[in-house]
Amino acid sequence: ESLGLLENYLRFETPDDETLVEREAWLEATAKVPSSLPPLKVVGKVDRVDREDDGSLRVVDYKTGQAACERPYYKEELRNELRERALFQLRVYAWMLSRRDGGADVSALRLLYLGGEKAVAVDEALPADPKDRRKALEDTERELVDIWKRIRAKVDQGALSFESCDRKWCFCHAARPLCFPSADDASEDDLAAKSVKELRELCRARGLDSVVKRGQDARATLTA
């Protein structure tokens, strides 16, 4: 499978080290949050940063799967939603790069999906006007802060308030009922007091596997 992904990549483009600025680089930035919230430090690892002809940067992220947002049998509304969710990660990378010393100027984003029969690129251009570009990145920061605010609200409600997300395809919908089939299994305090290691051991004790193989049903994999 790995050789197939590499072949798809090489068919899509020839690596050009002359445009390469960074590869597998760690990024971090601290968002501006209200005084009512704890500090928010965002850390990520960008796959590749290229230099465009005009001197600006392009953020590239490689995906080993297929581009769900490009599947023609999905309704346009769902394709747009999947595209927005996927590109948000790259917008965060662009925001973090802009917060570096000197403020890197990112003008383009690319998701390169290597799975399937051929590689598929999903591109997005940030606004050409510098002011509009800064505003777009500020909007990304505000979205991060909003997510942080909602996470903190969930934490304050207790561990069991993390019941599900709004992504129908997400692993959590299959995993959570199997980990915690009833309220009698564990109280909120019990769960909140457990470390990540202890929670993983709890899952393993119940015969649950957090890794779902590609093409397999999540529930069937977990209960195997």
Coordinates of C-alpha atoms in Angstrom, one line a residue:
E1 CA 0.0 0.0 0.0
S2 CA 2.8 2.4 0.9
L3 CA 4.4 1.9 -2.5
G4 CA 1.1 2.6 -4.2
L5 CA 0.8 5.9 -2.4
L6 CA 4.4 6.8 -3.4
E7 CA 3.6 5.9 -7.0
N8 CA 0.5 8.1 -7.0
Y9 CA 2.6 11.0 -5.6
L10 CA 5.3 10.7 -8.2
R11 CA 2.7 10.5 -11.0
F12 CA 1.2 13.7 -9.7
E13 CA 4.3 15.8 -9.4
T14 CA 8.1 15.8 -9.5
P15 CA 9.6 16.9 -6.1
D16 CA 11.2 20.3 -6.5
D17 CA 13.7 21.1 -3.7
E18 CA 14.2 24.6 -5.2
T19 CA 10.8 25.6 -4.0
L20 CA 11.0 23.8 -0.7
V21 CA 11.1 26.0 2.4
E22 CA 10.4 23.5 5.2
R23 CA 9.4 19.8 5.5
E24 CA 7.9 18.1 8.5
A25 CA 8.3 21.3 10.6
W26 CA 6.9 21.7 14.1
L27 CA 4.8 24.9 14.5
E28 CA 3.3 26.5 17.5
A29 CA 1.4 29.7 18.4
T30 CA -0.6 31.0 21.3
A31 CA -4.1 32.3 20.6
K32 CA -5.6 35.4 22.1
V33 CA -8.3 34.2 24.5
P34 CA -10.6 36.0 27.0
S35 CA -9.4 36.3 30.6
S36 CA -12.2 33.8 31.5
L37 CA -10.4 31.0 29.6
P38 CA -7.1 29.2 30.2
P39 CA -4.2 29.9 27.8
L40 CA -4.5 28.2 24.4
K41 CA -1.2 27.1 22.8
V42 CA -1.7 25.4 19.5
V43 CA 1.0 22.9 18.3
G44 CA 1.1 21.2 14.9
K45 CA 3.4 19.6 12.4
V46 CA 3.2 20.8 8.8
D47 CA 4.2 18.3 6.1
R48 CA 5.6 20.8 3.6
V49 CA 5.9 24.5 2.9
D50 CA 6.8 25.7 -0.6
R51 CA 7.8 29.1 -1.9
E52 CA 5.5 30.5 -4.6
D53 CA 6.8 32.5 -7.6
D54 CA 5.7 35.8 -5.9
G55 CA 7.7 35.0 -2.7
S56 CA 4.6 34.0 -0.6
L57 CA 4.2 30.5 0.8
R58 CA 2.0 27.5 0.1
V59 CA 1.2 25.0 2.9
V60 CA 0.9 21.4 1.7
D61 CA -0.5 18.5 3.7
Y62 CA -0.3 14.9 2.5
K63 CA -3.2 12.5 3.1
T64 CA -3.0 8.7 2.7
G65 CA -6.7 8.3 2.1
Q66 CA -9.0 9.5 -0.6
A67 CA -10.6 12.9 -1.0
A68 CA -14.1 12.4 0.3
C69 CA -14.9 16.0 -0.6
E70 CA -14.4 15.2 -4.3
R71 CA -16.7 12.2 -4.5
P72 CA -19.3 13.0 -7.1
Y73 CA -22.1 10.9 -5.6
Y74 CA -22.0 13.0 -2.4
K75 CA -24.4 16.0 -2.4
E76 CA -22.8 19.3 -3.0
E77 CA -23.6 20.5 0.5
L78 CA -21.8 17.5 2.1
R79 CA -18.8 17.9 -0.2
N80 CA -18.5 21.5 0.8
E81 CA -18.7 20.6 4.5
L82 CA -16.1 17.9 4.1
R83 CA -13.8 20.3 2.2
E84 CA -14.2 23.0 4.9
R85 CA -13.4 20.6 7.7
A86 CA -10.3 19.3 5.9
L87 CA -8.9 22.7 4.9
F88 CA -9.4 24.1 8.4
Q89 CA -6.2 22.2 9.5
L90 CA -4.2 24.0 6.9
R91 CA -5.7 27.4 7.7
V92 CA -4.5 26.8 11.3
Y93 CA -1.0 26.0 9.9
A94 CA -1.1 29.2 7.9
W95 CA -2.2 31.1 11.1
M96 CA 0.7 29.6 13.1
L97 CA 3.2 30.5 10.3
S98 CA 1.9 34.1 10.3
R99 CA 2.5 34.3 14.1
R100 CA 6.2 33.4 13.7
D101 CA 8.9 36.0 14.1
G102 CA 8.7 38.1 11.0
G103 CA 5.2 36.8 10.1
A104 CA 5.3 34.4 7.2
D105 CA 3.0 35.3 4.3
V106 CA 0.9 32.2 3.3
S107 CA -1.1 32.7 0.1
A108 CA -2.2 29.1 -0.8
L109 CA -3.2 25.8 0.8
R110 CA -3.1 22.3 -0.7
L111 CA -4.4 19.0 0.5
L112 CA -2.9 16.2 -1.5
Y113 CA -4.8 12.9 -1.2
L114 CA -2.6 9.9 -2.3
G115 CA -5.1 7.1 -1.8
G116 CA -7.2 5.4 -4.6
E117 CA -6.3 5.1 -8.2
K118 CA -4.5 8.5 -8.4
A119 CA -3.5 11.5 -6.3
V120 CA -6.1 14.3 -6.0
A121 CA -5.3 17.8 -4.9
V122 CA -7.7 20.1 -3.1
D123 CA -6.5 23.7 -3.3
E124 CA -7.5 26.9 -1.7
A125 CA -6.2 30.4 -2.3
L126 CA -6.2 32.8 0.5
P127 CA -7.4 36.4 -0.3
A128 CA -5.0 38.2 -2.6
D129 CA -5.3 41.5 -0.7
P130 CA -2.9 41.5 2.3
K131 CA -5.6 43.0 4.6
D132 CA -8.2 40.5 3.6
R133 CA -5.6 37.7 4.1
R134 CA -4.8 38.9 7.6
K135 CA -8.5 39.0 8.3
A136 CA -9.0 35.4 7.1
L137 CA -6.3 34.2 9.5
E138 CA -7.8 36.3 12.3
D139 CA -11.1 34.5 11.6
T140 CA -9.3 31.2 11.9
E141 CA -7.9 32.2 15.3
R142 CA -11.4 33.2 16.4
E143 CA -12.7 29.8 15.4
L144 CA -9.9 28.1 17.4
V145 CA -10.9 30.2 20.4
D146 CA -14.5 29.3 20.0
I147 CA -13.6 25.6 19.8
W148 CA -11.5 26.0 23.0
K149 CA -14.4 27.7 24.7
R150 CA -16.8 24.9 23.8
I151 CA -14.2 22.3 25.0
R152 CA -13.8 24.1 28.3
A153 CA -17.6 24.2 28.7
K154 CA -17.7 20.4 28.2
V155 CA -15.0 19.8 30.7
D156 CA -16.9 21.9 33.2
Q157 CA -19.9 19.7 32.7
G158 CA -18.0 16.5 33.3
A159 CA -16.4 13.8 31.2
L160 CA -19.6 12.1 30.2
S161 CA -20.8 15.3 28.5
F162 CA -18.5 14.2 25.6
E163 CA -21.2 12.0 24.2
S164 CA -20.7 12.4 20.5
C165 CA -19.8 14.9 17.7
D166 CA -21.8 16.0 14.7
R167 CA -19.8 14.0 12.2
K168 CA -21.8 10.9 11.3
W169 CA -18.8 9.1 10.0
C170 CA -16.7 9.7 13.2
F171 CA -15.2 6.8 15.1
C172 CA -16.7 8.1 18.4
H173 CA -20.2 7.1 17.5
A174 CA -19.2 3.4 17.4
A175 CA -16.7 3.5 20.3
R176 CA -18.5 5.4 23.0
P177 CA -21.5 3.0 23.4
L178 CA -19.1 0.1 23.6
C179 CA -16.9 1.8 26.2
F180 CA -19.7 3.1 28.3
P181 CA -22.9 1.1 27.6
S182 CA -24.7 2.4 30.6
A183 CA -24.4 5.0 33.3
D184 CA -23.9 2.3 35.9
D185 CA -20.4 1.4 34.5
A186 CA -18.7 4.6 35.7
S187 CA -19.6 7.9 37.3
E188 CA -18.5 11.2 35.9
D189 CA -16.1 11.6 38.8
D190 CA -14.6 8.1 38.2
L191 CA -14.0 8.9 34.5
A192 CA -12.7 12.4 35.1
A193 CA -10.2 11.1 37.6
K194 CA -8.7 8.5 35.2
S195 CA -5.6 9.2 33.2
V196 CA -5.4 8.6 29.5
K197 CA -3.4 5.5 30.1
E198 CA -6.1 4.2 32.5
L199 CA -8.9 4.9 30.0
R200 CA -7.0 3.0 27.3
E201 CA -6.6 0.1 29.7
L202 CA -10.3 0.2 30.3
C203 CA -11.0 0.0 26.6
R204 CA -8.6 -2.9 26.2
A205 CA -10.2 -4.7 29.2
R206 CA -13.5 -4.6 27.3
G207 CA -11.9 -6.0 24.2
L208 CA -12.0 -2.8 22.2
D209 CA -9.5 -1.8 19.5
S210 CA -9.1 1.9 18.7
V211 CA -7.7 1.2 15.3
V212 CA -10.2 0.6 12.5
K213 CA -8.8 -0.9 9.4
R214 CA -9.6 0.9 6.1
G215 CA -12.7 -0.5 4.5
Q216 CA -14.0 -2.2 7.7
D217 CA -17.0 -1.3 9.8
A218 CA -15.9 0.4 13.0
R219 CA -18.3 -1.5 15.2
A220 CA -17.4 -4.8 13.7
T221 CA -13.7 -4.1 14.2
L222 CA -14.2 -3.0 17.8
T223 CA -16.2 -6.1 18.8
A224 CA -14.0 -8.6 16.9

